[in-house]
Amino acid sequence: MENLRSLLHSIDDKGYKAYKQLQGTYHFNLFQLTIDHVQGDPFAQPSRISVQISKEQHGIPPLFWDQRIRQTALEDFLGRAVHAAIKKHVKGRRGTGRSGEMEIAVNGQQVLRRNAVLLDDDQLEARLLFALPGSGRSILAGEAAEMFFNELPQVVESSLIWTRNSLAGMQQHIEQIEDQNILRSQLKQLKGVAFVADGSVLPRYSGVDDRPLRDGLPFKAPKELECHLTLPHQGPVSGMLIPEGITLIVGGGFHGKSTLLQALERGIYNHIPGDGRELVATCAEAVKIRAEDHRTINQVDISPFISTLPGNRATNSFSTANASGSTSQAANIIEALECNCQCLLIDEDTSATNFMIRDQRMRKLVPDSQEPITPLLFRVRELYEKKGISSIIVTGGSGDYLAVADRVIMMDNYQPFDVTTKAHQLAGSKPAAETRIPFQKDHQRRLNLAIKPLPRQREAKIQVREQRLLEYGRERIDLSQVEQLVDRGQTEAIGRILSWCHQHHPEQKSGLQATLRQILEQVEQQGLDLLLPWKAGHLALPRLYEIAAAANRLRNKP
C-alpha cells in the first residue's frame, strides 16, 4: 500500500503513460489490490483492477455458495452491492475524459453467471474498471490517491466485508433465486411449459426501462389454469400453469397480451427480488421466434415451411444474405429445433403474415400449387404431436388458430381468463392441412463455414458496439432481433466462444451444435475466464441458442 503511495507521488504531473508503472499487486489492510491493466490515456477504456479478500476477511458462510445456483446468486448479490457502494462513495469524474470513474459489470433485472465477482474456497475476488485521473495528458496523482486510499477501501468494506454486516439480505437474495431455479425445473414434471405466480407484476416501467411498473396490476391466475406448488424457501405458491401443447394468448389491443409474452420470454432467466417477475418461470429451452428481414441464413433446411422457390431454387439447404420475413422466420424455427427448443414463443405483431396464416379465400384465389409457403397454422400441431414442441402464440387478428389450440387465454385489462371452451365452439373444424415435406428426424447440420478464423488484428478484434451488435473480426453480426439476449456481456462472450470454437475445434467434425455444446460445457465447468487471454470482469454466460444464432448469422464464407 505504501509502495503504491510512493509510486503515485513520484509520477505526479508526468505524462499519462507513466501510470504504467503502477501495474502489480499491493497489500491493503483488509484486501489485496491488483492493478491488472493500465489504460493508455484518459479517453481510453478504463484500467482494470481486481480486489482479493481472504475467506477470513469476507466472512461469508460456505453454505451460501455450496451449489452452482447459490454461488451464482451470491456473486450477483455482491456485484450489485459493489455497484451500490460505488454510487455512494465514489466522486466520479475528476479530470479529462473518463478520469475518476469506477465501475463493475452488473446484471439488469436478470441474474446471470458473470466473471465480475468470483468466489471460491480460498478467496473472494471483485473486478472493476478504474479510470486513472489525468488533466489532458498529465497525471493527477493526488486524485488517484484519493480513489485508491479513500474511495476504494470504503467501497470494499461496505460491500464485500461481511464479518460485521447482516447476512439476512444476502440469504434472502440467494434463497429467492434458488426457488426460481427449482420452480423452472419442476415444469416438466407438472407437464407445463411456463408458470406465472399470483401477485406477479408483469408490466415494465417503459420500453427502455426493465424495472416493474410502479402501479402495475398484480397477476391473478384464472381458476381453470390455477396451480398450487411448494417451494423450499417460500413455501406454498399459487399461479397460472401454461400446459404443454398449443396455447393462444388473445384479447384487445393494449390489454397485456405482449406484456405476458415478454414476461415469458424473460422467464428463462432468474430475476432479482422485487422485480415483479421473480416467480415467472419458462422452460429453459423456450425460444422467441420472429420475422427478421435481411438476416443472413446459411444452409438451413426450410423445406417444411417453404418448398421450391421461383427459378427452381431448392430450400432444403437454403442460404441467403438478405432473407425475407417468411424465409427468416422459417429459418429461425428450424435453428431453434436444432438447439433442442421445447417451446416456441411467437407474437403475430413481429411475425410475417404470410408465414403465420393463409385463409380459405386466399387459398381459392392462389392455388396451393402456386404458393411455396406452408403457414405455421398447418404445422403447429404436427410440431407438438410428432416432435413434442409446444407453442405459445399471441394473436389478435386471426381466428383460424383457435381451431388448432389446446388452450386459449384472453387478456382483459392485464388479467387472464380461460376462454378455451368458447373459442373451440366458435372455431368449428380444424383448417385443412396442406401436404408438404415432413420435418426431418434429425436437424443437426454440419456448418463448418459458420465459424471461421478471425483476421490478424489488434486486441479489439471482438467488440460489442451495442447490446446486440457484435463485431467479429471484420464482420458485424446483428443480433438485435435475438430478443432473449439481455446483456452486453453475453454478446461479447458469444464472440469469444466463436473464436474459441475456431481455434480449438477448427474442423467441427461433429457439427456446429455439438461443437458449441462442448465448448459451453467447458465454460460452465471452468468459468468465463476460459475465453479471455487476460483478466477482466465483463462477460456473462449466454445460452446455446444465442451462440448458435450468432454463428448462423455470419455473412461471409471462409
Coordinates of C-alpha atoms in Angstrom, one line a residue:
M1 CA 0.0 0.0 0.0
E2 CA 2.8 2.4 0.9
N3 CA 4.7 1.4 -2.2
L4 CA 1.7 2.4 -4.3
R5 CA 1.5 5.7 -2.4
S6 CA 5.2 6.4 -3.2
L7 CA 4.9 5.5 -6.8
L8 CA 1.9 7.8 -7.2
H9 CA 3.9 10.7 -5.6
S10 CA 6.9 10.1 -7.9
I11 CA 4.8 10.3 -11.1
D12 CA 2.6 13.2 -10.2
D13 CA 2.2 15.6 -13.2
K14 CA 4.2 13.4 -15.5
G15 CA 3.0 12.1 -18.9
Y16 CA -0.1 9.8 -18.6
K17 CA 1.8 6.7 -19.8
A18 CA 3.9 6.8 -16.5
Y19 CA 0.8 5.3 -14.9
K20 CA 2.0 2.0 -16.4
Q21 CA 4.5 1.8 -13.5
L22 CA 1.6 1.0 -11.2
Q23 CA 0.8 -2.4 -12.7
G24 CA 1.3 -5.0 -10.0
T25 CA -0.1 -6.2 -6.6
Y26 CA -0.4 -4.2 -3.4
H27 CA -1.5 -5.3 0.1
F28 CA -4.0 -3.1 1.9
N29 CA -5.3 -3.7 5.4
L30 CA -8.4 -5.8 4.6
F31 CA -7.7 -6.8 1.0
Q32 CA -5.2 -7.2 -1.8
L33 CA -5.3 -4.9 -4.8
T34 CA -4.0 -6.0 -8.2
I35 CA -3.7 -3.4 -11.0
D36 CA -4.1 -5.8 -13.9
H37 CA -4.0 -3.4 -16.9
V38 CA -3.3 0.3 -17.1
Q39 CA -5.0 2.4 -19.8
G40 CA -3.0 4.4 -22.3
D41 CA -4.8 7.7 -22.0
P42 CA -7.7 9.3 -20.1
F43 CA -10.1 8.8 -23.0
A44 CA -9.4 5.0 -23.4
Q45 CA -11.2 2.1 -21.8
P46 CA -10.5 2.5 -18.1
S47 CA -7.8 0.5 -16.4
R48 CA -8.7 -3.0 -15.0
I49 CA -8.2 -3.7 -11.3
S50 CA -9.1 -6.6 -9.0
V51 CA -9.6 -6.9 -5.3
Q52 CA -8.9 -10.1 -3.5
I53 CA -10.2 -10.8 0.0
S54 CA -9.5 -13.9 2.1
K55 CA -12.4 -16.0 3.4
E56 CA -11.4 -15.0 7.0
Q57 CA -11.9 -11.3 6.0
H58 CA -15.0 -11.5 3.9
G59 CA -16.9 -13.7 6.5
I60 CA -19.5 -15.2 4.1
P61 CA -20.6 -18.7 5.3
P62 CA -19.6 -21.5 2.8
L63 CA -23.2 -22.7 2.9
F64 CA -24.1 -19.7 0.8
W65 CA -22.1 -21.0 -2.2
D66 CA -22.2 -24.8 -1.8
Q67 CA -24.1 -25.2 -5.1
R68 CA -23.7 -23.6 -8.5
I69 CA -27.0 -21.8 -8.5
R70 CA -26.4 -20.5 -4.9
Q71 CA -22.9 -19.3 -5.9
T72 CA -24.2 -17.5 -9.0
A73 CA -26.9 -15.8 -6.8
L74 CA -24.3 -14.8 -4.2
E75 CA -21.9 -13.4 -6.8
D76 CA -24.8 -11.5 -8.3
F77 CA -25.7 -10.1 -4.9
L78 CA -22.1 -9.0 -4.2
G79 CA -21.8 -7.4 -7.7
R80 CA -24.9 -5.3 -7.0
A81 CA -23.6 -4.4 -3.6
V82 CA -20.3 -3.1 -5.1
H83 CA -22.3 -1.2 -7.7
A84 CA -24.4 0.5 -5.0
A85 CA -21.2 1.3 -2.9
I86 CA -19.5 2.9 -5.9
K87 CA -22.6 5.2 -6.3
K88 CA -22.4 6.1 -2.7
H89 CA -18.7 6.6 -2.1
V90 CA -17.1 7.5 -5.4
K91 CA -17.0 11.1 -6.5
G92 CA -16.8 10.1 -10.2
R93 CA -15.4 12.4 -12.9
R94 CA -12.4 14.3 -11.8
G95 CA -10.3 15.3 -14.8
T96 CA -10.1 14.8 -18.5
G97 CA -12.1 12.1 -20.4
R98 CA -13.3 9.4 -18.1
S99 CA -11.0 10.3 -15.3
G100 CA -12.2 9.3 -11.9
E101 CA -14.8 6.7 -13.0
M102 CA -15.1 3.4 -11.1
E103 CA -17.4 0.6 -12.4
I104 CA -18.3 -3.0 -12.0
A105 CA -20.3 -5.0 -14.6
V106 CA -23.7 -6.0 -13.1
N107 CA -26.8 -7.5 -14.5
G108 CA -30.1 -5.8 -15.1
Q109 CA -33.2 -7.4 -13.6
Q110 CA -32.0 -10.9 -14.5
V111 CA -29.4 -12.9 -12.6
L112 CA -26.7 -14.2 -14.9
R113 CA -23.5 -16.0 -14.3
R114 CA -20.7 -13.5 -14.7
N115 CA -17.0 -13.1 -14.0
A116 CA -17.2 -9.7 -12.3
V117 CA -17.3 -11.3 -8.8
L118 CA -15.8 -14.7 -8.3
L119 CA -15.9 -16.7 -5.0
D120 CA -14.1 -20.0 -4.2
D121 CA -12.9 -21.8 -1.1
D122 CA -9.8 -19.6 -0.9
Q123 CA -10.9 -16.0 -1.6
L124 CA -13.4 -13.6 -2.9
E125 CA -12.4 -11.5 -6.0
A126 CA -14.1 -8.5 -7.5
R127 CA -13.0 -7.0 -10.8
L128 CA -13.6 -3.3 -11.5
L129 CA -12.9 -0.7 -14.2
F130 CA -10.8 2.1 -12.6
A131 CA -10.3 5.3 -14.7
L132 CA -7.0 6.8 -13.6
P133 CA -7.3 10.6 -13.3
G134 CA -5.5 12.9 -15.7
S135 CA -5.6 16.5 -16.8
G136 CA -5.0 16.4 -20.5
R137 CA -2.1 14.0 -20.8
S138 CA -0.8 14.7 -17.3
I139 CA -1.2 12.5 -14.3
L140 CA -3.3 13.8 -11.4
A141 CA -1.6 11.7 -8.6
G142 CA -3.5 13.4 -5.8
E143 CA -6.9 12.5 -7.3
A144 CA -5.7 8.9 -8.0
A145 CA -4.5 8.6 -4.3
E146 CA -8.0 9.7 -3.2
M147 CA -9.5 7.0 -5.3
F148 CA -7.1 4.3 -4.2
F149 CA -6.8 5.1 -0.5
N150 CA -10.1 6.6 0.4
E151 CA -12.9 5.6 -2.0
L152 CA -11.8 2.1 -2.9
P153 CA -11.4 0.9 0.7
Q154 CA -14.9 2.4 1.5
V155 CA -16.4 0.5 -1.4
V156 CA -14.7 -2.8 -0.4
E157 CA -15.6 -2.5 3.3
S158 CA -19.2 -1.6 2.7
S159 CA -19.9 -4.2 0.0
L160 CA -17.5 -7.2 0.4
I161 CA -16.6 -7.4 4.0
W162 CA -19.4 -9.2 5.8
T163 CA -17.8 -10.2 9.1
R164 CA -19.5 -7.2 10.7
N165 CA -22.6 -6.9 8.4
S166 CA -26.0 -8.6 8.5
L167 CA -26.3 -11.6 6.2
A168 CA -30.1 -11.6 6.2
G169 CA -30.5 -9.7 2.9
M170 CA -27.8 -11.8 1.2
Q171 CA -29.6 -15.0 2.3
Q172 CA -32.9 -13.8 1.1
H173 CA -31.5 -13.0 -2.3
I174 CA -29.9 -16.4 -2.6
E175 CA -33.0 -18.3 -1.5
Q176 CA -35.4 -16.5 -3.8
I177 CA -33.2 -17.2 -6.8
E178 CA -32.8 -20.8 -5.7
D179 CA -36.6 -21.1 -5.5
Q180 CA -36.9 -19.7 -9.1
N181 CA -34.5 -22.2 -10.4
I182 CA -36.3 -25.1 -8.7
L183 CA -39.7 -23.8 -10.0
R184 CA -38.3 -23.9 -13.5
S185 CA -37.0 -27.4 -13.1
Q186 CA -40.5 -28.6 -11.9
L187 CA -42.3 -27.6 -15.1
K188 CA -41.7 -30.8 -16.9
Q189 CA -43.0 -32.8 -14.0
L190 CA -46.1 -30.6 -14.0
K191 CA -46.5 -31.1 -17.8
G192 CA -46.2 -27.4 -18.3
V193 CA -44.0 -25.0 -20.2
A194 CA -44.5 -21.9 -18.1
F195 CA -45.7 -20.7 -14.7
V196 CA -46.8 -17.2 -13.6
A197 CA -47.3 -16.7 -9.9
D198 CA -50.3 -14.9 -8.4
G199 CA -49.2 -11.4 -7.4
S200 CA -46.6 -11.0 -10.2
V201 CA -46.2 -7.6 -11.7
L202 CA -45.6 -8.1 -15.4
P203 CA -45.8 -4.5 -16.9
R204 CA -42.4 -2.7 -17.2
Y205 CA -41.6 0.9 -16.4
S206 CA -41.1 1.7 -20.1
G207 CA -39.8 0.2 -23.3
V208 CA -36.2 1.1 -22.3
D209 CA -36.5 0.6 -18.5
D210 CA -37.0 -3.0 -17.5
R211 CA -37.9 -2.2 -13.9
P212 CA -41.5 -3.1 -12.8
L213 CA -44.3 -0.5 -13.4
R214 CA -44.9 1.1 -10.0
D215 CA -48.7 0.8 -10.2
G216 CA -48.8 -2.3 -12.3
L217 CA -51.8 -4.6 -11.6
P218 CA -50.9 -7.8 -9.8
F219 CA -51.4 -11.0 -11.8
K220 CA -54.2 -13.5 -10.8
A221 CA -54.5 -16.9 -12.4
P222 CA -57.8 -18.0 -13.9
K223 CA -59.4 -20.8 -11.9
E224 CA -59.2 -23.3 -14.8
L225 CA -55.4 -22.9 -15.0
E226 CA -54.7 -22.5 -11.3
C227 CA -51.8 -24.5 -10.0
H228 CA -50.5 -24.9 -6.4
L229 CA -47.0 -25.9 -5.6
T230 CA -44.5 -25.7 -2.7
L231 CA -41.0 -24.1 -3.0
P232 CA -38.2 -24.9 -0.5
H233 CA -37.9 -21.4 0.9
Q234 CA -41.1 -19.5 0.0
G235 CA -43.4 -22.4 0.8
P236 CA -46.8 -22.6 -0.9
V237 CA -47.2 -20.7 -4.1
S238 CA -50.2 -20.4 -6.5
G239 CA -50.4 -19.2 -10.0
M240 CA -51.2 -20.0 -13.7
L241 CA -49.6 -23.1 -15.2
I242 CA -49.4 -23.0 -19.0
P243 CA -49.6 -26.6 -20.1
E244 CA -47.7 -28.3 -22.8
G245 CA -49.3 -28.1 -26.2
I246 CA -50.5 -25.1 -28.2
T247 CA -51.6 -22.0 -26.2
L248 CA -53.0 -18.9 -27.7
I249 CA -53.0 -15.5 -25.9
V250 CA -55.8 -13.3 -27.3
G251 CA -57.5 -10.1 -26.3
G252 CA -58.0 -6.5 -27.4
G253 CA -55.2 -4.1 -28.1
F254 CA -53.3 -2.7 -25.1
H255 CA -54.8 -5.3 -22.7
G256 CA -51.5 -7.1 -21.9
K257 CA -51.0 -9.9 -24.5
S258 CA -47.5 -8.9 -25.5
T259 CA -46.7 -8.0 -21.9
L260 CA -47.4 -11.5 -20.8
L261 CA -45.4 -13.0 -23.7
Q262 CA -42.4 -10.7 -22.9
A263 CA -42.5 -11.9 -19.3
L264 CA -42.5 -15.5 -20.5
E265 CA -39.5 -14.7 -22.8
R266 CA -37.5 -13.5 -19.9
G267 CA -38.8 -16.4 -17.7
I268 CA -35.9 -18.5 -19.0
Y269 CA -33.8 -16.4 -16.5
N270 CA -33.9 -15.9 -12.8
H271 CA -34.8 -12.4 -11.6
I272 CA -33.8 -10.3 -8.6
P273 CA -36.1 -9.9 -5.6
G274 CA -38.6 -7.0 -6.2
D275 CA -38.6 -7.4 -10.0
G276 CA -42.2 -8.5 -10.0
R277 CA -41.4 -11.5 -12.2
E278 CA -39.4 -13.5 -9.6
L279 CA -41.9 -16.4 -10.0
V280 CA -42.4 -16.2 -13.7
A281 CA -40.7 -19.3 -15.0
T282 CA -40.5 -20.6 -18.5
C283 CA -38.8 -23.8 -19.6
A284 CA -35.1 -23.1 -20.2
E285 CA -35.3 -24.3 -23.8
A286 CA -38.0 -21.8 -24.8
V287 CA -37.1 -19.6 -27.8
K288 CA -38.8 -16.4 -29.0
I289 CA -39.3 -16.6 -32.8
R290 CA -40.0 -13.6 -35.1
A291 CA -39.6 -12.5 -38.7
E292 CA -36.2 -10.9 -39.3
D293 CA -35.9 -9.2 -42.7
H294 CA -32.4 -9.1 -44.2
R295 CA -30.8 -11.6 -41.9
T296 CA -28.2 -14.0 -43.2
I297 CA -29.1 -17.7 -43.5
N298 CA -26.6 -20.4 -44.0
Q299 CA -27.5 -23.9 -45.3
V300 CA -30.8 -24.3 -43.4
D301 CA -33.5 -26.8 -44.5
I302 CA -36.6 -24.6 -44.5
S303 CA -38.4 -27.0 -46.9
P304 CA -41.0 -28.0 -44.2
F305 CA -42.3 -24.4 -44.4
I306 CA -41.2 -23.2 -47.9
S307 CA -40.9 -25.5 -50.9
T308 CA -39.1 -24.8 -54.1
L309 CA -38.8 -21.1 -54.8
P310 CA -39.2 -19.4 -58.2
G311 CA -36.4 -20.4 -60.5
N312 CA -36.4 -23.9 -59.1
R313 CA -34.3 -22.7 -56.2
A314 CA -34.2 -25.5 -53.6
T315 CA -34.9 -24.8 -49.9
N316 CA -33.5 -28.0 -48.3
S317 CA -30.2 -26.2 -47.9
F318 CA -31.2 -22.6 -48.1
S319 CA -28.7 -19.7 -47.9
T320 CA -29.1 -16.0 -48.4
A321 CA -27.6 -12.8 -47.2
N322 CA -30.9 -10.9 -47.4
A323 CA -33.8 -13.1 -46.1
S324 CA -37.4 -12.1 -46.4
G325 CA -39.8 -12.1 -43.4
S326 CA -41.1 -15.6 -44.2
T327 CA -37.8 -17.3 -45.0
S328 CA -36.2 -15.7 -41.9
Q329 CA -39.0 -16.9 -39.6
A330 CA -38.8 -20.4 -41.1
A331 CA -35.1 -20.5 -40.6
N332 CA -35.4 -19.2 -37.0
I333 CA -37.7 -22.1 -36.1
I334 CA -35.5 -24.8 -37.7
E335 CA -32.5 -23.3 -36.0
A336 CA -34.3 -23.4 -32.7
L337 CA -35.2 -27.0 -33.2
E338 CA -31.5 -27.8 -33.8
C339 CA -30.9 -26.4 -30.3
N340 CA -33.5 -28.7 -28.7
C341 CA -36.1 -25.9 -28.3
Q342 CA -39.1 -27.2 -26.3
C343 CA -41.4 -24.2 -26.7
L344 CA -41.8 -21.6 -29.4
L345 CA -42.8 -18.1 -28.3
I346 CA -44.5 -16.1 -31.1
D347 CA -46.2 -12.7 -31.4
E348 CA -48.1 -12.1 -34.6
D349 CA -47.1 -8.4 -34.4
T350 CA -43.5 -9.4 -35.1
S351 CA -44.2 -12.2 -37.5
A352 CA -44.6 -12.4 -41.3
T353 CA -48.3 -12.6 -42.0
N354 CA -47.9 -15.0 -44.9
F355 CA -45.8 -17.3 -42.7
M356 CA -48.5 -17.3 -40.0
I357 CA -51.8 -17.7 -41.9
R358 CA -53.4 -18.3 -45.3
D359 CA -57.2 -18.2 -45.1
Q360 CA -59.6 -20.1 -47.3
R361 CA -60.4 -17.2 -49.6
M362 CA -56.7 -16.7 -50.4
R363 CA -56.3 -20.4 -51.0
K364 CA -59.1 -20.3 -53.5
L365 CA -57.6 -17.3 -55.3
V366 CA -54.0 -18.6 -55.2
P367 CA -53.9 -22.4 -55.6
D368 CA -51.6 -24.4 -53.3
S369 CA -49.6 -25.4 -56.3
Q370 CA -48.6 -21.7 -56.8
E371 CA -47.8 -21.0 -53.2
P372 CA -44.5 -22.3 -51.8
I373 CA -45.2 -21.2 -48.2
T374 CA -46.9 -23.6 -45.8
P375 CA -48.0 -21.3 -42.9
L376 CA -47.3 -22.2 -39.3
L377 CA -51.0 -22.7 -38.9
F378 CA -50.8 -26.0 -40.8
R379 CA -47.6 -27.1 -39.0
V380 CA -48.0 -26.1 -35.4
R381 CA -50.0 -29.2 -34.3
E382 CA -47.5 -31.5 -36.1
L383 CA -44.7 -29.8 -34.2
Y384 CA -46.3 -30.7 -30.9
E385 CA -47.8 -34.1 -31.7
K386 CA -44.8 -35.6 -33.6
K387 CA -41.9 -33.6 -32.1
G388 CA -43.2 -32.5 -28.7
I389 CA -42.6 -28.8 -29.4
S390 CA -45.1 -26.6 -27.6
S391 CA -46.1 -23.1 -28.8
I392 CA -47.4 -20.0 -27.1
I393 CA -48.7 -17.6 -29.7
V394 CA -50.1 -14.1 -29.2
T395 CA -52.7 -13.4 -31.8
G396 CA -55.4 -10.8 -32.1
G397 CA -56.3 -10.9 -35.8
S398 CA -56.6 -14.5 -36.9
G399 CA -59.3 -16.7 -35.7
D400 CA -58.0 -19.8 -37.6
Y401 CA -55.6 -20.6 -34.8
L402 CA -58.5 -21.1 -32.4
A403 CA -59.2 -24.4 -34.1
V404 CA -55.7 -25.8 -33.5
A405 CA -55.2 -24.5 -30.0
D406 CA -55.3 -26.7 -26.9
R407 CA -55.8 -23.7 -24.6
V408 CA -56.9 -20.1 -25.2
I409 CA -56.1 -17.4 -22.7
M410 CA -57.8 -14.0 -23.1
M411 CA -56.1 -10.9 -21.5
D412 CA -58.5 -8.3 -20.3
N413 CA -57.1 -5.3 -18.5
Y414 CA -53.9 -7.2 -17.8
Q415 CA -55.8 -10.1 -16.2
P416 CA -56.0 -13.6 -17.8
F417 CA -59.2 -15.5 -18.5
D418 CA -59.5 -19.1 -19.8
V419 CA -61.8 -18.9 -22.9
T420 CA -60.9 -22.2 -24.4
T421 CA -64.4 -23.7 -24.4
K422 CA -65.9 -20.6 -26.1
A423 CA -63.0 -20.4 -28.6
H424 CA -63.5 -24.1 -29.7
Q425 CA -67.2 -23.5 -30.1
L426 CA -66.5 -20.6 -32.4
A427 CA -63.7 -22.2 -34.3
G428 CA -65.5 -25.1 -35.8
S429 CA -63.5 -27.7 -37.7
K430 CA -59.7 -27.5 -38.0
P431 CA -58.3 -25.9 -41.2
A432 CA -57.5 -28.4 -43.9
A433 CA -53.8 -29.1 -43.8
E434 CA -51.6 -28.8 -46.8
T435 CA -49.4 -31.7 -47.9
R436 CA -45.8 -30.7 -47.6
I437 CA -42.4 -32.1 -46.8
P438 CA -42.3 -33.5 -43.3
F439 CA -39.9 -32.3 -40.6
Q440 CA -36.7 -34.2 -40.6
K441 CA -36.0 -36.5 -37.7
D442 CA -32.6 -35.0 -37.1
H443 CA -32.0 -31.3 -37.6
Q444 CA -28.2 -31.3 -36.9
R445 CA -26.2 -29.6 -39.6
R446 CA -22.5 -29.5 -40.4
L447 CA -21.9 -25.8 -40.6
N448 CA -18.1 -25.7 -40.8
L449 CA -18.5 -22.4 -42.8
A450 CA -20.3 -20.7 -39.9
I451 CA -17.3 -20.2 -37.6
K452 CA -14.2 -19.1 -39.4
P453 CA -10.9 -17.7 -38.4
L454 CA -10.6 -14.1 -37.3
P455 CA -8.2 -12.0 -39.4
R456 CA -4.9 -10.9 -37.8
Q457 CA -5.9 -7.8 -35.9
R458 CA -5.1 -6.0 -32.7
E459 CA -6.8 -6.8 -29.4
A460 CA -10.1 -5.1 -30.4
K461 CA -11.0 -7.8 -33.0
I462 CA -14.0 -8.8 -30.9
Q463 CA -16.1 -5.8 -29.7
V464 CA -19.7 -5.1 -28.7
R465 CA -20.9 -1.8 -30.2
E466 CA -24.4 -2.0 -28.9
Q467 CA -26.0 -4.6 -26.6
R468 CA -26.8 -6.9 -29.5
L469 CA -24.3 -5.7 -32.2
L470 CA -21.2 -7.9 -32.3
E471 CA -18.1 -7.0 -34.2
Y472 CA -16.3 -10.3 -35.0
G473 CA -13.2 -9.6 -36.9
R474 CA -14.2 -7.5 -39.9
E475 CA -17.8 -8.6 -39.7
R476 CA -20.8 -7.2 -37.9
I477 CA -23.2 -9.8 -36.5
D478 CA -26.6 -8.2 -36.0
L479 CA -28.3 -9.9 -33.0
S480 CA -30.8 -7.1 -32.5
Q481 CA -33.8 -9.4 -33.2
V482 CA -32.5 -12.2 -31.0
E483 CA -34.7 -10.9 -28.2
Q484 CA -33.8 -13.2 -25.3
L485 CA -30.2 -11.8 -25.3
V486 CA -30.3 -9.4 -22.4
D487 CA -26.7 -8.3 -21.6
R488 CA -23.7 -6.9 -23.5
G489 CA -21.5 -9.3 -21.5
Q490 CA -23.5 -12.2 -23.1
T491 CA -22.9 -10.7 -26.6
E492 CA -19.1 -10.5 -26.1
A493 CA -19.0 -13.9 -24.6
I494 CA -20.6 -15.2 -27.8
G495 CA -17.9 -13.6 -29.8
R496 CA -15.2 -15.2 -27.6
I497 CA -16.9 -18.6 -27.9
L498 CA -17.0 -18.4 -31.7
S499 CA -13.3 -17.5 -31.7
W500 CA -12.5 -20.3 -29.2
C501 CA -14.5 -22.7 -31.4
H502 CA -12.4 -22.0 -34.5
Q503 CA -9.1 -22.1 -32.6
H504 CA -9.7 -25.3 -30.7
H505 CA -12.2 -27.1 -33.0
P506 CA -11.5 -25.8 -36.5
E507 CA -12.9 -28.9 -38.3
Q508 CA -16.1 -29.2 -36.3
K509 CA -16.4 -32.8 -37.2
S510 CA -19.4 -33.5 -35.0
G511 CA -21.3 -30.5 -36.4
L512 CA -21.9 -26.9 -35.2
Q513 CA -24.4 -27.7 -32.4
A514 CA -22.3 -30.5 -30.9
T515 CA -19.2 -28.3 -31.1
L516 CA -20.9 -25.4 -29.4
R517 CA -22.4 -27.6 -26.7
Q518 CA -18.9 -29.0 -25.9
I519 CA -17.5 -25.5 -25.6
L520 CA -20.4 -24.3 -23.5
E521 CA -20.0 -27.2 -21.1
Q522 CA -16.3 -26.3 -20.7
V523 CA -17.2 -22.7 -19.9
E524 CA -19.8 -23.8 -17.4
Q525 CA -17.3 -26.1 -15.7
Q526 CA -14.2 -23.8 -15.8
G527 CA -15.8 -20.4 -15.9
L528 CA -15.9 -17.5 -18.3
D529 CA -12.2 -16.7 -17.8
L530 CA -11.5 -19.6 -20.1
L531 CA -12.5 -17.4 -23.0
L532 CA -10.2 -14.5 -22.3
P533 CA -6.4 -14.1 -22.7
W534 CA -6.3 -11.5 -19.9
K535 CA -8.1 -10.9 -16.6
A536 CA -11.4 -9.0 -17.0
G537 CA -14.8 -9.0 -15.4
H538 CA -17.4 -8.0 -18.0
L539 CA -18.5 -11.3 -19.5
A540 CA -21.9 -13.0 -18.9
L541 CA -22.9 -16.5 -19.8
P542 CA -25.2 -16.9 -22.9
R543 CA -27.4 -19.9 -23.8
L544 CA -26.6 -22.3 -26.6
Y545 CA -29.4 -20.9 -28.8
E546 CA -28.0 -17.3 -28.8
I547 CA -24.5 -18.6 -29.5
A548 CA -25.8 -20.6 -32.5
A549 CA -27.8 -17.6 -33.6
A550 CA -24.6 -15.6 -34.0
A551 CA -22.8 -18.4 -35.8
N552 CA -25.8 -18.7 -38.2
R553 CA -25.7 -15.0 -39.0
L554 CA -22.1 -14.8 -40.1
R555 CA -22.2 -13.4 -43.6
N556 CA -19.0 -14.4 -45.4
K557 CA -17.9 -17.9 -46.3
P558 CA -14.3 -18.8 -45.3

